[in-house]
mmCIF file with all atom_site columns, C-alpha atoms in Angstrom:
data_model
loop_
_atom_site.group_PDB
_atom_site.id
_atom_site.type_symbol
_atom_site.label_atom_id
_atom_site.label_alt_id
_atom_site.label_comp_id
_atom_site.label_asym_id
_atom_site.label_entity_id
_atom_site.label_seq_id
_atom_site.pdbx_PDB_ins_code
_atom_site.Cartn_x
_atom_site.Cartn_y
_atom_site.Cartn_z
_atom_site.occupancy
_atom_site.B_iso_or_equiv
_atom_site.pdbx_formal_charge
_atom_site.auth_seq_id
_atom_site.auth_comp_id
_atom_site.auth_asym_id
_atom_site.auth_atom_id
_atom_site.pdbx_PDB_model_num
ATOM 1   C CA . GLU A 1 1   ? 0.000   0.000  0.000   1.00 96.00 ? 1   GLU A CA 1
ATOM 2   C CA . THR A 1 2   ? 1.262   3.470  -0.900  1.00 97.00 ? 2   THR A CA 1
ATOM 3   C CA . THR A 1 3   ? 1.284   5.907  2.010   1.00 98.00 ? 3   THR A CA 1
ATOM 4   C CA . VAL A 1 4   ? 0.713   9.570  1.178   1.00 98.00 ? 4   VAL A CA 1
ATOM 5   C CA . THR A 1 5   ? 2.231   12.127 3.544   1.00 98.00 ? 5   THR A CA 1
ATOM 6   C CA . GLN A 1 6   ? 0.760   15.601 3.160   1.00 98.00 ? 6   GLN A CA 1
ATOM 7   C CA . SER A 1 7   ? 2.070   18.834 4.657   1.00 97.00 ? 7   SER A CA 1
ATOM 8   C CA . PRO A 1 8   ? 1.447   21.234 6.194   1.00 98.00 ? 8   PRO A CA 1
ATOM 9   C CA . ALA A 1 9   ? -1.661  20.256 8.136   1.00 98.00 ? 9   ALA A CA 1
ATOM 10  C CA . SER A 1 10  ? -2.887  23.843 8.098   1.00 98.00 ? 10  SER A CA 1
ATOM 11  C CA . LEU A 1 11  ? -2.141  27.188 6.500   1.00 97.00 ? 11  LEU A CA 1
ATOM 12  C CA . SER A 1 12  ? -3.255  30.723 7.254   1.00 97.00 ? 12  SER A CA 1
ATOM 13  C CA . MET A 1 13  ? -2.803  33.000 4.269   1.00 97.00 ? 13  MET A CA 1
ATOM 14  C CA . ALA A 1 14  ? -3.736  36.498 3.165   1.00 97.00 ? 14  ALA A CA 1
ATOM 15  C CA . VAL A 1 15  ? -5.713  37.142 0.004   1.00 97.00 ? 15  VAL A CA 1
ATOM 16  C CA . GLY A 1 16  ? -3.378  37.372 -2.973  1.00 97.00 ? 16  GLY A CA 1
ATOM 17  C CA . GLU A 1 17  ? -0.629  35.202 -1.515  1.00 98.00 ? 17  GLU A CA 1
ATOM 18  C CA . LYS A 1 18  ? 0.741   31.983 -3.003  1.00 98.00 ? 18  LYS A CA 1
ATOM 19  C CA . VAL A 1 19  ? -0.165  28.664 -1.393  1.00 98.00 ? 19  VAL A CA 1
ATOM 20  C CA . SER A 1 20  ? 2.018   25.567 -1.635  1.00 98.00 ? 20  SER A CA 1
ATOM 21  C CA . ILE A 1 21  ? 1.057   22.114 -0.378  1.00 98.00 ? 21  ILE A CA 1
ATOM 22  C CA . SER A 1 22  ? 3.349   19.101 -0.472  1.00 98.00 ? 22  SER A CA 1
ATOM 23  C CA . CYS A 1 23  ? 2.544   15.410 -0.826  1.00 98.00 ? 23  CYS A CA 1
ATOM 24  C CA . LYS A 1 24  ? 5.144   12.693 -0.644  1.00 98.00 ? 24  LYS A CA 1
ATOM 25  C CA . THR A 1 25  ? 4.425   9.070  -1.473  1.00 98.00 ? 25  THR A CA 1
ATOM 26  C CA . SER A 1 26  ? 6.087   5.959  -0.056  1.00 98.00 ? 26  SER A CA 1
ATOM 27  C CA . THR A 1 27  ? 6.361   4.377  -3.522  1.00 98.00 ? 27  THR A CA 1
ATOM 28  C CA . ASP A 1 28  ? 7.062   5.745  -6.988  1.00 98.00 ? 28  ASP A CA 1
ATOM 29  C CA . ILE A 1 29  ? 3.689   6.599  -8.547  1.00 98.00 ? 29  ILE A CA 1
ATOM 30  C CA . ASP A 1 30  ? 4.867   8.282  -11.779 1.00 97.00 ? 30  ASP A CA 1
ATOM 31  C CA . ASP A 1 31  ? 2.501   11.255 -12.133 1.00 97.00 ? 31  ASP A CA 1
ATOM 32  C CA . ASP A 1 32  ? -0.612  9.486  -10.836 1.00 97.00 ? 32  ASP A CA 1
ATOM 33  C CA . MET A 1 33  ? -1.517  12.155 -8.290  1.00 98.00 ? 33  MET A CA 1
ATOM 34  C CA . ASN A 1 34  ? -4.845  13.933 -7.980  1.00 98.00 ? 34  ASN A CA 1
ATOM 35  C CA . TRP A 1 35  ? -5.887  16.962 -5.958  1.00 98.00 ? 35  TRP A CA 1
ATOM 36  C CA . TYR A 1 36  ? -9.247  17.777 -4.376  1.00 98.00 ? 36  TYR A CA 1
ATOM 37  C CA . GLN A 1 37  ? -10.837 20.722 -2.607  1.00 98.00 ? 37  GLN A CA 1
ATOM 38  C CA . GLN A 1 38  ? -13.405 20.154 0.131   1.00 98.00 ? 38  GLN A CA 1
ATOM 39  C CA . LYS A 1 39  ? -15.442 23.040 1.453   1.00 97.00 ? 39  LYS A CA 1
ATOM 40  C CA . SER A 1 40  ? -17.268 22.826 4.749   1.00 95.00 ? 40  SER A CA 1
ATOM 41  C CA . GLY A 1 41  ? -20.228 20.444 4.615   1.00 94.00 ? 41  GLY A CA 1
ATOM 42  C CA . GLU A 1 42  ? -19.588 19.444 1.007   1.00 97.00 ? 42  GLU A CA 1
ATOM 43  C CA . ALA A 1 43  ? -18.127 16.492 -0.854  1.00 98.00 ? 43  ALA A CA 1
ATOM 44  C CA . PRO A 1 44  ? -14.589 16.784 -2.196  1.00 98.00 ? 44  PRO A CA 1
ATOM 45  C CA . LYS A 1 45  ? -14.255 18.303 -5.644  1.00 98.00 ? 45  LYS A CA 1
ATOM 46  C CA . LEU A 1 46  ? -11.649 17.164 -8.152  1.00 98.00 ? 46  LEU A CA 1
ATOM 47  C CA . LEU A 1 47  ? -9.379  20.022 -9.205  1.00 98.00 ? 47  LEU A CA 1
ATOM 48  C CA . ILE A 1 48  ? -6.388  18.340 -10.838 1.00 98.00 ? 48  ILE A CA 1
ATOM 49  C CA . SER A 1 49  ? -6.036  14.809 -12.176 1.00 97.00 ? 49  SER A CA 1
ATOM 50  C CA . GLU A 1 50  ? -3.122  12.590 -13.188 1.00 97.00 ? 50  GLU A CA 1
ATOM 51  C CA . GLY A 1 51  ? -0.386  14.224 -15.193 1.00 96.00 ? 51  GLY A CA 1
ATOM 52  C CA . ASN A 1 52  ? -0.991  17.579 -13.489 1.00 97.00 ? 52  ASN A CA 1
ATOM 53  C CA . THR A 1 53  ? -4.083  18.099 -15.621 1.00 97.00 ? 53  THR A CA 1
ATOM 54  C CA . LEU A 1 54  ? -6.375  20.937 -14.610 1.00 98.00 ? 54  LEU A CA 1
ATOM 55  C CA . ARG A 1 55  ? -10.004 19.807 -14.775 1.00 97.00 ? 55  ARG A CA 1
ATOM 56  C CA . PRO A 1 56  ? -12.465 21.740 -16.965 1.00 95.00 ? 56  PRO A CA 1
ATOM 57  C CA . GLY A 1 57  ? -13.848 24.813 -15.260 1.00 96.00 ? 57  GLY A CA 1
ATOM 58  C CA . VAL A 1 58  ? -11.138 24.974 -12.604 1.00 98.00 ? 58  VAL A CA 1
ATOM 59  C CA . PRO A 1 59  ? -9.367  28.353 -12.546 1.00 97.00 ? 59  PRO A CA 1
ATOM 60  C CA . SER A 1 60  ? -5.801  28.459 -13.813 1.00 97.00 ? 60  SER A CA 1
ATOM 61  C CA . ARG A 1 61  ? -4.720  29.852 -10.421 1.00 97.00 ? 61  ARG A CA 1
ATOM 62  C CA . PHE A 1 62  ? -4.607  26.197 -9.380  1.00 98.00 ? 62  PHE A CA 1
ATOM 63  C CA . SER A 1 63  ? -1.716  24.051 -10.561 1.00 98.00 ? 63  SER A CA 1
ATOM 64  C CA . SER A 1 64  ? 0.427   21.127 -9.530  1.00 98.00 ? 64  SER A CA 1
ATOM 65  C CA . SER A 1 65  ? 3.793   19.619 -10.314 1.00 98.00 ? 65  SER A CA 1
ATOM 66  C CA . GLY A 1 66  ? 5.767   16.556 -9.454  1.00 97.00 ? 66  GLY A CA 1
ATOM 67  C CA . TYR A 1 67  ? 6.695   13.053 -10.507 1.00 97.00 ? 67  TYR A CA 1
ATOM 68  C CA . GLY A 1 68  ? 7.759   9.911  -8.721  1.00 97.00 ? 68  GLY A CA 1
ATOM 69  C CA . THR A 1 69  ? 7.381   10.498 -4.995  1.00 98.00 ? 69  THR A CA 1
ATOM 70  C CA . ASP A 1 70  ? 7.309   14.288 -4.526  1.00 98.00 ? 70  ASP A CA 1
ATOM 71  C CA . PHE A 1 71  ? 4.368   16.474 -5.517  1.00 98.00 ? 71  PHE A CA 1
ATOM 72  C CA . VAL A 1 72  ? 3.382   20.094 -4.965  1.00 98.00 ? 72  VAL A CA 1
ATOM 73  C CA . PHE A 1 73  ? 0.002   21.765 -5.296  1.00 98.00 ? 73  PHE A CA 1
ATOM 74  C CA . THR A 1 74  ? -0.038  25.532 -5.788  1.00 98.00 ? 74  THR A CA 1
ATOM 75  C CA . ILE A 1 75  ? -2.665  28.250 -5.644  1.00 98.00 ? 75  ILE A CA 1
ATOM 76  C CA . ASN A 1 76  ? -1.517  31.560 -7.073  1.00 97.00 ? 76  ASN A CA 1
ATOM 77  C CA . ASN A 1 77  ? -3.262  34.734 -5.896  1.00 96.00 ? 77  ASN A CA 1
ATOM 78  C CA . VAL A 1 78  ? -5.399  32.916 -3.324  1.00 98.00 ? 78  VAL A CA 1
ATOM 79  C CA . LEU A 1 79  ? -8.960  34.206 -2.883  1.00 97.00 ? 79  LEU A CA 1
ATOM 80  C CA . LEU A 1 80  ? -11.401 34.128 0.049   1.00 96.00 ? 80  LEU A CA 1
ATOM 81  C CA . GLY A 1 81  ? -13.458 31.503 -1.787  1.00 96.00 ? 81  GLY A CA 1
ATOM 82  C CA . ASP A 1 82  ? -10.485 29.120 -1.758  1.00 98.00 ? 82  ASP A CA 1
ATOM 83  C CA . GLU A 1 83  ? -10.915 28.383 1.951   1.00 98.00 ? 83  GLU A CA 1
ATOM 84  C CA . GLY A 1 84  ? -11.337 24.696 2.652   1.00 98.00 ? 84  GLY A CA 1
ATOM 85  C CA . ILE A 1 85  ? -9.400  21.487 3.026   1.00 98.00 ? 85  ILE A CA 1
ATOM 86  C CA . TYR A 1 86  ? -7.195  20.227 0.213   1.00 98.00 ? 86  TYR A CA 1
ATOM 87  C CA . TYR A 1 87  ? -6.381  16.558 -0.284  1.00 98.00 ? 87  TYR A CA 1
ATOM 88  C CA . CYS A 1 88  ? -3.976  14.712 -2.516  1.00 98.00 ? 88  CYS A CA 1
ATOM 89  C CA . GLN A 1 89  ? -4.775  11.175 -3.676  1.00 98.00 ? 89  GLN A CA 1
ATOM 90  C CA . GLN A 1 90  ? -2.626  8.637  -5.474  1.00 98.00 ? 90  GLN A CA 1
ATOM 91  C CA . SER A 1 91  ? -4.201  6.565  -8.228  1.00 97.00 ? 91  SER A CA 1
ATOM 92  C CA . ASP A 1 92  ? -1.196  4.474  -9.223  1.00 97.00 ? 92  ASP A CA 1
ATOM 93  C CA . ASN A 1 93  ? -2.191  1.376  -7.279  1.00 96.00 ? 93  ASN A CA 1
ATOM 94  C CA . VAL A 1 94  ? -4.926  -0.135 -5.187  1.00 96.00 ? 94  VAL A CA 1
ATOM 95  C CA . PRO A 1 95  ? -5.873  0.748  -2.535  1.00 97.00 ? 95  PRO A CA 1
ATOM 96  C CA . TYR A 1 96  ? -6.151  4.339  -3.723  1.00 98.00 ? 96  TYR A CA 1
ATOM 97  C CA . THR A 1 97  ? -4.933  6.424  -0.804  1.00 98.00 ? 97  THR A CA 1
ATOM 98  C CA . PHE A 1 98  ? -5.375  10.016 0.292   1.00 98.00 ? 98  PHE A CA 1
ATOM 99  C CA . GLY A 1 99  ? -3.254  12.455 2.215   1.00 98.00 ? 99  GLY A CA 1
ATOM 100 C CA . ALA A 1 100 ? -4.525  13.638 5.608   1.00 97.00 ? 100 ALA A CA 1
ATOM 101 C CA . GLY A 1 101 ? -5.433  17.028 4.224   1.00 98.00 ? 101 GLY A CA 1
ATOM 102 C CA . THR A 1 102 ? -4.331  20.658 4.481   1.00 98.00 ? 102 THR A CA 1
ATOM 103 C CA . LYS A 1 103 ? -6.759  23.126 5.976   1.00 98.00 ? 103 LYS A CA 1
ATOM 104 C CA . LEU A 1 104 ? -6.484  26.499 4.259   1.00 98.00 ? 104 LEU A CA 1
ATOM 105 C CA . GLU A 1 105 ? -7.703  29.513 6.180   1.00 98.00 ? 105 GLU A CA 1
ATOM 106 C CA . LEU A 1 106 ? -7.771  33.023 4.771   1.00 97.00 ? 106 LEU A CA 1
ATOM 107 C CA . LYS A 1 107 ? -6.886  35.885 7.095   1.00 91.00 ? 107 LYS A CA 1
ATOM 108 C CA . GLN B 2 1   ? -25.412 15.745 -16.106 1.00 94.00 ? 1   GLN B CA 1
ATOM 109 C CA . VAL B 2 2   ? -23.750 13.153 -13.880 1.00 95.00 ? 2   VAL B CA 1
ATOM 110 C CA . GLN B 2 3   ? -25.421 12.772 -10.502 1.00 97.00 ? 3   GLN B CA 1
ATOM 111 C CA . LEU B 2 4   ? -24.991 10.291 -7.676  1.00 98.00 ? 4   LEU B CA 1
ATOM 112 C CA . LYS B 2 5   ? -27.079 10.005 -4.537  1.00 98.00 ? 5   LYS B CA 1
ATOM 113 C CA . GLU B 2 6   ? -26.495 7.825  -1.512  1.00 98.00 ? 6   GLU B CA 1
ATOM 114 C CA . SER B 2 7   ? -29.289 6.450  0.648   1.00 97.00 ? 7   SER B CA 1
ATOM 115 C CA . GLY B 2 8   ? -29.460 4.247  3.688   1.00 95.00 ? 8   GLY B CA 1
ATOM 116 C CA . PRO B 2 9   ? -29.893 4.248  7.452   1.00 93.00 ? 9   PRO B CA 1
ATOM 117 C CA . GLY B 2 10  ? -28.212 6.988  9.414   1.00 92.00 ? 10  GLY B CA 1
ATOM 118 C CA . LEU B 2 11  ? -27.827 4.854  12.539  1.00 96.00 ? 11  LEU B CA 1
ATOM 119 C CA . VAL B 2 12  ? -26.475 1.317  12.779  1.00 97.00 ? 12  VAL B CA 1
ATOM 120 C CA . GLN B 2 13  ? -25.996 -0.786 15.892  1.00 97.00 ? 13  GLN B CA 1
ATOM 121 C CA . PRO B 2 14  ? -22.516 -2.117 16.674  1.00 97.00 ? 14  PRO B CA 1
ATOM 122 C CA . SER B 2 15  ? -21.878 -5.566 15.157  1.00 97.00 ? 15  SER B CA 1
ATOM 123 C CA . GLU B 2 16  ? -24.742 -5.039 12.666  1.00 97.00 ? 16  GLU B CA 1
ATOM 124 C CA . THR B 2 17  ? -24.558 -4.768 8.875   1.00 98.00 ? 17  THR B CA 1
ATOM 125 C CA . LEU B 2 18  ? -24.572 -1.500 6.942   1.00 98.00 ? 18  LEU B CA 1
ATOM 126 C CA . SER B 2 19  ? -26.474 -1.415 3.650   1.00 98.00 ? 19  SER B CA 1
ATOM 127 C CA . LEU B 2 20  ? -26.212 1.628  1.383   1.00 98.00 ? 20  LEU B CA 1
ATOM 128 C CA . THR B 2 21  ? -27.530 2.338  -2.095  1.00 98.00 ? 21  THR B CA 1
ATOM 129 C CA . CYS B 2 22  ? -26.038 4.692  -4.670  1.00 98.00 ? 22  CYS B CA 1
ATOM 130 C CA . THR B 2 23  ? -28.471 5.773  -7.375  1.00 98.00 ? 23  THR B CA 1
ATOM 131 C CA . VAL B 2 24  ? -26.812 7.315  -10.407 1.00 98.00 ? 24  VAL B CA 1
ATOM 132 C CA . SER B 2 25  ? -28.026 9.335  -13.368 1.00 97.00 ? 25  SER B CA 1
ATOM 133 C CA . GLY B 2 26  ? -26.416 10.907 -16.398 1.00 96.00 ? 26  GLY B CA 1
ATOM 134 C CA . PHE B 2 27  ? -24.308 7.867  -17.209 1.00 95.00 ? 27  PHE B CA 1
ATOM 135 C CA . SER B 2 28  ? -24.507 4.109  -17.539 1.00 95.00 ? 28  SER B CA 1
ATOM 136 C CA . LEU B 2 29  ? -23.014 1.723  -15.000 1.00 96.00 ? 29  LEU B CA 1
ATOM 137 C CA . THR B 2 30  ? -21.797 -0.338 -17.947 1.00 95.00 ? 30  THR B CA 1
ATOM 138 C CA . SER B 2 31  ? -19.652 2.609  -19.087 1.00 94.00 ? 31  SER B CA 1
ATOM 139 C CA . TYR B 2 32  ? -18.349 4.208  -15.886 1.00 95.00 ? 32  TYR B CA 1
ATOM 140 C CA . SER B 2 33  ? -17.087 2.640  -12.674 1.00 96.00 ? 33  SER B CA 1
ATOM 141 C CA . VAL B 2 34  ? -18.383 3.599  -9.231  1.00 97.00 ? 34  VAL B CA 1
ATOM 142 C CA . SER B 2 35  ? -16.379 3.631  -6.005  1.00 98.00 ? 35  SER B CA 1
ATOM 143 C CA . TRP B 2 36  ? -17.386 3.976  -2.380  1.00 98.00 ? 36  TRP B CA 1
ATOM 144 C CA . VAL B 2 37  ? -15.289 6.372  -0.290  1.00 98.00 ? 37  VAL B CA 1
ATOM 145 C CA . ARG B 2 38  ? -15.823 7.095  3.383   1.00 98.00 ? 38  ARG B CA 1
ATOM 146 C CA . GLN B 2 39  ? -14.622 9.909  5.596   1.00 98.00 ? 39  GLN B CA 1
ATOM 147 C CA . PRO B 2 40  ? -14.594 9.941  9.382   1.00 96.00 ? 40  PRO B CA 1
ATOM 148 C CA . SER B 2 41  ? -15.353 13.350 10.814  1.00 93.00 ? 41  SER B CA 1
ATOM 149 C CA . GLY B 2 42  ? -12.276 15.559 10.710  1.00 90.00 ? 42  GLY B CA 1
ATOM 150 C CA . LYS B 2 43  ? -10.173 13.021 8.841   1.00 94.00 ? 43  LYS B CA 1
ATOM 151 C CA . GLY B 2 44  ? -9.115  12.298 5.285   1.00 95.00 ? 44  GLY B CA 1
ATOM 152 C CA . PRO B 2 45  ? -11.134 10.147 2.888   1.00 98.00 ? 45  PRO B CA 1
ATOM 153 C CA . GLU B 2 46  ? -10.627 6.385  2.643   1.00 98.00 ? 46  GLU B CA 1
ATOM 154 C CA . TRP B 2 47  ? -11.305 4.417  -0.539  1.00 98.00 ? 47  TRP B CA 1
ATOM 155 C CA . MET B 2 48  ? -13.403 1.357  0.227   1.00 98.00 ? 48  MET B CA 1
ATOM 156 C CA . GLY B 2 49  ? -13.996 -0.422 -3.056  1.00 98.00 ? 49  GLY B CA 1
ATOM 157 C CA . ARG B 2 50  ? -14.914 -0.145 -6.717  1.00 97.00 ? 50  ARG B CA 1
ATOM 158 C CA . MET B 2 51  ? -17.541 -1.601 -9.026  1.00 97.00 ? 51  MET B CA 1
ATOM 159 C CA . TRP B 2 52  ? -16.020 -1.640 -12.491 1.00 96.00 ? 52  TRP B CA 1
ATOM 160 C CA . TYR B 2 53  ? -18.096 -0.975 -15.610 1.00 95.00 ? 53  TYR B CA 1
ATOM 161 C CA . ASP B 2 54  ? -17.723 -4.635 -16.607 1.00 95.00 ? 54  ASP B CA 1
ATOM 162 C CA . GLY B 2 55  ? -19.085 -5.889 -13.288 1.00 96.00 ? 55  GLY B CA 1
ATOM 163 C CA . ASP B 2 56  ? -15.738 -6.718 -11.727 1.00 96.00 ? 56  ASP B CA 1
ATOM 164 C CA . THR B 2 57  ? -15.009 -5.477 -8.201  1.00 97.00 ? 57  THR B CA 1
ATOM 165 C CA . ALA B 2 58  ? -11.949 -4.306 -6.273  1.00 97.00 ? 58  ALA B CA 1
ATOM 166 C CA . TYR B 2 59  ? -11.735 -3.822 -2.515  1.00 98.00 ? 59  TYR B CA 1
ATOM 167 C CA . ASN B 2 60  ? -9.497  -2.128 -0.013  1.00 98.00 ? 60  ASN B CA 1
ATOM 168 C CA . SER B 2 61  ? -7.671  -5.016 1.632   1.00 97.00 ? 61  SER B CA 1
ATOM 169 C CA . ALA B 2 62  ? -8.274  -3.407 5.026   1.00 96.00 ? 62  ALA B CA 1
ATOM 170 C CA . LEU B 2 63  ? -12.030 -3.873 4.565   1.00 97.00 ? 63  LEU B CA 1
ATOM 171 C CA . LYS B 2 64  ? -12.239 -6.787 2.162   1.00 94.00 ? 64  LYS B CA 1
ATOM 172 C CA . SER B 2 65  ? -13.318 -9.379 4.709   1.00 95.00 ? 65  SER B CA 1
ATOM 173 C CA . ARG B 2 66  ? -16.344 -7.273 5.722   1.00 97.00 ? 66  ARG B CA 1
ATOM 174 C CA . LEU B 2 67  ? -17.284 -5.543 2.482   1.00 98.00 ? 67  LEU B CA 1
ATOM 175 C CA . SER B 2 68  ? -19.376 -6.429 -0.555  1.00 98.00 ? 68  SER B CA 1
ATOM 176 C CA . ILE B 2 69  ? -20.250 -4.175 -3.517  1.00 98.00 ? 69  ILE B CA 1
ATOM 177 C CA . SER B 2 70  ? -22.848 -5.138 -6.102  1.00 98.00 ? 70  SER B CA 1
ATOM 178 C CA . ARG B 2 71  ? -25.060 -3.427 -8.671  1.00 98.00 ? 71  ARG B CA 1
ATOM 179 C CA . ASP B 2 72  ? -28.342 -3.493 -10.541 1.00 98.00 ? 72  ASP B CA 1
ATOM 180 C CA . THR B 2 73  ? -27.736 -1.925 -13.943 1.00 97.00 ? 73  THR B CA 1
ATOM 181 C CA . SER B 2 74  ? -31.448 -1.880 -14.806 1.00 97.00 ? 74  SER B CA 1
ATOM 182 C CA . LYS B 2 75  ? -32.077 0.394  -11.823 1.00 98.00 ? 75  LYS B CA 1
ATOM 183 C CA . ASN B 2 76  ? -28.827 2.397  -12.147 1.00 98.00 ? 76  ASN B CA 1
ATOM 184 C CA . GLN B 2 77  ? -27.909 1.438  -8.597  1.00 98.00 ? 77  GLN B CA 1
ATOM 185 C CA . VAL B 2 78  ? -24.755 0.312  -6.829  1.00 98.00 ? 78  VAL B CA 1
ATOM 186 C CA . PHE B 2 79  ? -24.969 -1.308 -3.391  1.00 98.00 ? 79  PHE B CA 1
ATOM 187 C CA . LEU B 2 80  ? -22.598 -1.457 -0.450  1.00 98.00 ? 80  LEU B CA 1
ATOM 188 C CA . LYS B 2 81  ? -22.868 -3.979 2.349   1.00 98.00 ? 81  LYS B CA 1
ATOM 189 C CA . MET B 2 82  ? -20.429 -4.042 5.221   1.00 98.00 ? 82  MET B CA 1
ATOM 190 C CA . ASN B 2 83  ? -20.807 -6.280 8.237   1.00 97.00 ? 83  ASN B CA 1
ATOM 191 C CA . SER B 2 84  ? -19.555 -6.279 11.812  1.00 97.00 ? 84  SER B CA 1
ATOM 192 C CA . LEU B 2 85  ? -19.719 -2.515 12.143  1.00 98.00 ? 85  LEU B CA 1
ATOM 193 C CA . GLN B 2 86  ? -17.874 -0.824 15.004  1.00 97.00 ? 86  GLN B CA 1
ATOM 194 C CA . THR B 2 87  ? -17.834 2.733  16.287  1.00 96.00 ? 87  THR B CA 1
ATOM 195 C CA . ASP B 2 88  ? -14.794 3.626  14.192  1.00 96.00 ? 88  ASP B CA 1
ATOM 196 C CA . ASP B 2 89  ? -16.877 2.930  11.072  1.00 97.00 ? 89  ASP B CA 1
ATOM 197 C CA . THR B 2 90  ? -18.804 6.118  11.865  1.00 98.00 ? 90  THR B CA 1
ATOM 198 C CA . GLY B 2 91  ? -18.450 8.749  9.169   1.00 98.00 ? 91  GLY B CA 1
ATOM 199 C CA . THR B 2 92  ? -19.787 10.110 5.911   1.00 98.00 ? 92  THR B CA 1
ATOM 200 C CA . TYR B 2 93  ? -20.054 7.585  3.096   1.00 98.00 ? 93  TYR B CA 1
ATOM 201 C CA . TYR B 2 94  ? -19.808 8.809  -0.490  1.00 98.00 ? 94  TYR B CA 1
ATOM 202 C CA . CYS B 2 95  ? -20.328 7.125  -3.813  1.00 98.00 ? 95  CYS B CA 1
ATOM 203 C CA . THR B 2 96  ? -18.148 8.497  -6.573  1.00 98.00 ? 96  THR B CA 1
ATOM 204 C CA . SER B 2 97  ? -17.785 7.857  -10.274 1.00 96.00 ? 97  SER B CA 1
ATOM 205 C CA . HIS B 2 98  ? -14.756 7.327  -12.451 1.00 93.00 ? 98  HIS B CA 1
ATOM 206 C CA . THR B 2 99  ? -15.011 8.540  -16.027 1.00 85.00 ? 99  THR B CA 1
ATOM 207 C CA . MET B 2 100 ? -13.803 6.413  -18.933 1.00 77.00 ? 100 MET B CA 1
ATOM 208 C CA . GLY B 2 101 ? -12.005 3.892  -16.735 1.00 79.00 ? 101 GLY B CA 1
ATOM 209 C CA . MET B 2 102 ? -9.825  6.508  -15.061 1.00 90.00 ? 102 MET B CA 1
ATOM 210 C CA . ASP B 2 103 ? -8.687  6.085  -11.483 1.00 89.00 ? 103 ASP B CA 1
ATOM 211 C CA . TRP B 2 104 ? -9.524  9.486  -10.025 1.00 94.00 ? 104 TRP B CA 1
ATOM 212 C CA . PHE B 2 105 ? -12.849 10.356 -8.419  1.00 96.00 ? 105 PHE B CA 1
ATOM 213 C CA . ALA B 2 106 ? -14.463 12.646 -10.946 1.00 94.00 ? 106 ALA B CA 1
ATOM 214 C CA . TYR B 2 107 ? -17.945 13.036 -9.481  1.00 96.00 ? 107 TYR B CA 1
ATOM 215 C CA . TRP B 2 108 ? -19.207 12.666 -5.935  1.00 98.00 ? 108 TRP B CA 1
ATOM 216 C CA . GLY B 2 109 ? -22.560 12.214 -4.312  1.00 98.00 ? 109 GLY B CA 1
ATOM 217 C CA . GLN B 2 110 ? -23.588 14.474 -1.443  1.00 98.00 ? 110 GLN B CA 1
ATOM 218 C CA . GLY B 2 111 ? -22.661 11.766 1.047   1.00 98.00 ? 111 GLY B CA 1
ATOM 219 C CA . THR B 2 112 ? -24.640 10.099 3.801   1.00 98.00 ? 112 THR B CA 1
ATOM 220 C CA . LEU B 2 113 ? -23.690 10.205 7.471   1.00 98.00 ? 113 LEU B CA 1
ATOM 221 C CA . VAL B 2 114 ? -23.587 6.819  9.137   1.00 98.00 ? 114 VAL B CA 1
ATOM 222 C CA . THR B 2 115 ? -23.346 6.651  12.909  1.00 98.00 ? 115 THR B CA 1
ATOM 223 C CA . VAL B 2 116 ? -22.512 3.376  14.621  1.00 97.00 ? 116 VAL B CA 1
ATOM 224 C CA . SER B 2 117 ? -23.930 3.483  18.111  1.00 95.00 ? 117 SER B CA 1
ATOM 225 C CA . SER B 2 118 ? -26.146 1.542  20.455  1.00 93.00 ? 118 SER B CA 1
#
């Protein structure tokens, strides 16, 4: 089973700043990493899929990079509406596993 | 558009069996796979298992001995049954769909809260 270690656990940012979230995997997963946003009381929403592919309708402020075992999710010019919890998820092998999440708070 | 909706009891007694139904619309179960994902309160999601478009299934090894996923394509429904429930099975249970055989969770239902308590 591939373990996904996500950091930091929480972030407090000002509007307009750049957010960076890291996920490290215990096995090499190529570029099979996905990123989700979960707002309070809602289901997670897919933002970026394998190969650092931005999903349709997702603003270009969101991006990701990485290959192998080290991955980074970035939000440029963060907005108030970006508050929530962000999760990474590996889809290279079963069981699909998620990071523990990063809670993003806007000051 | 793609929609998924979970239904089932909100409260289950310890040691009992959980039965949930996922009713889908906007796609065929013979084209897209459906997974069950659960999330304890305040924690990250956990993938439970997958019903492939061809009827095959895959399970999280941590749950495999207790879990069964089946479907009724004529009713556009996928079913989850998990036995021997304990308090740490409490959480929100989601059904999700995978598009075109991909392995990410493209669409999610609203989720259903399951509480295991006597």
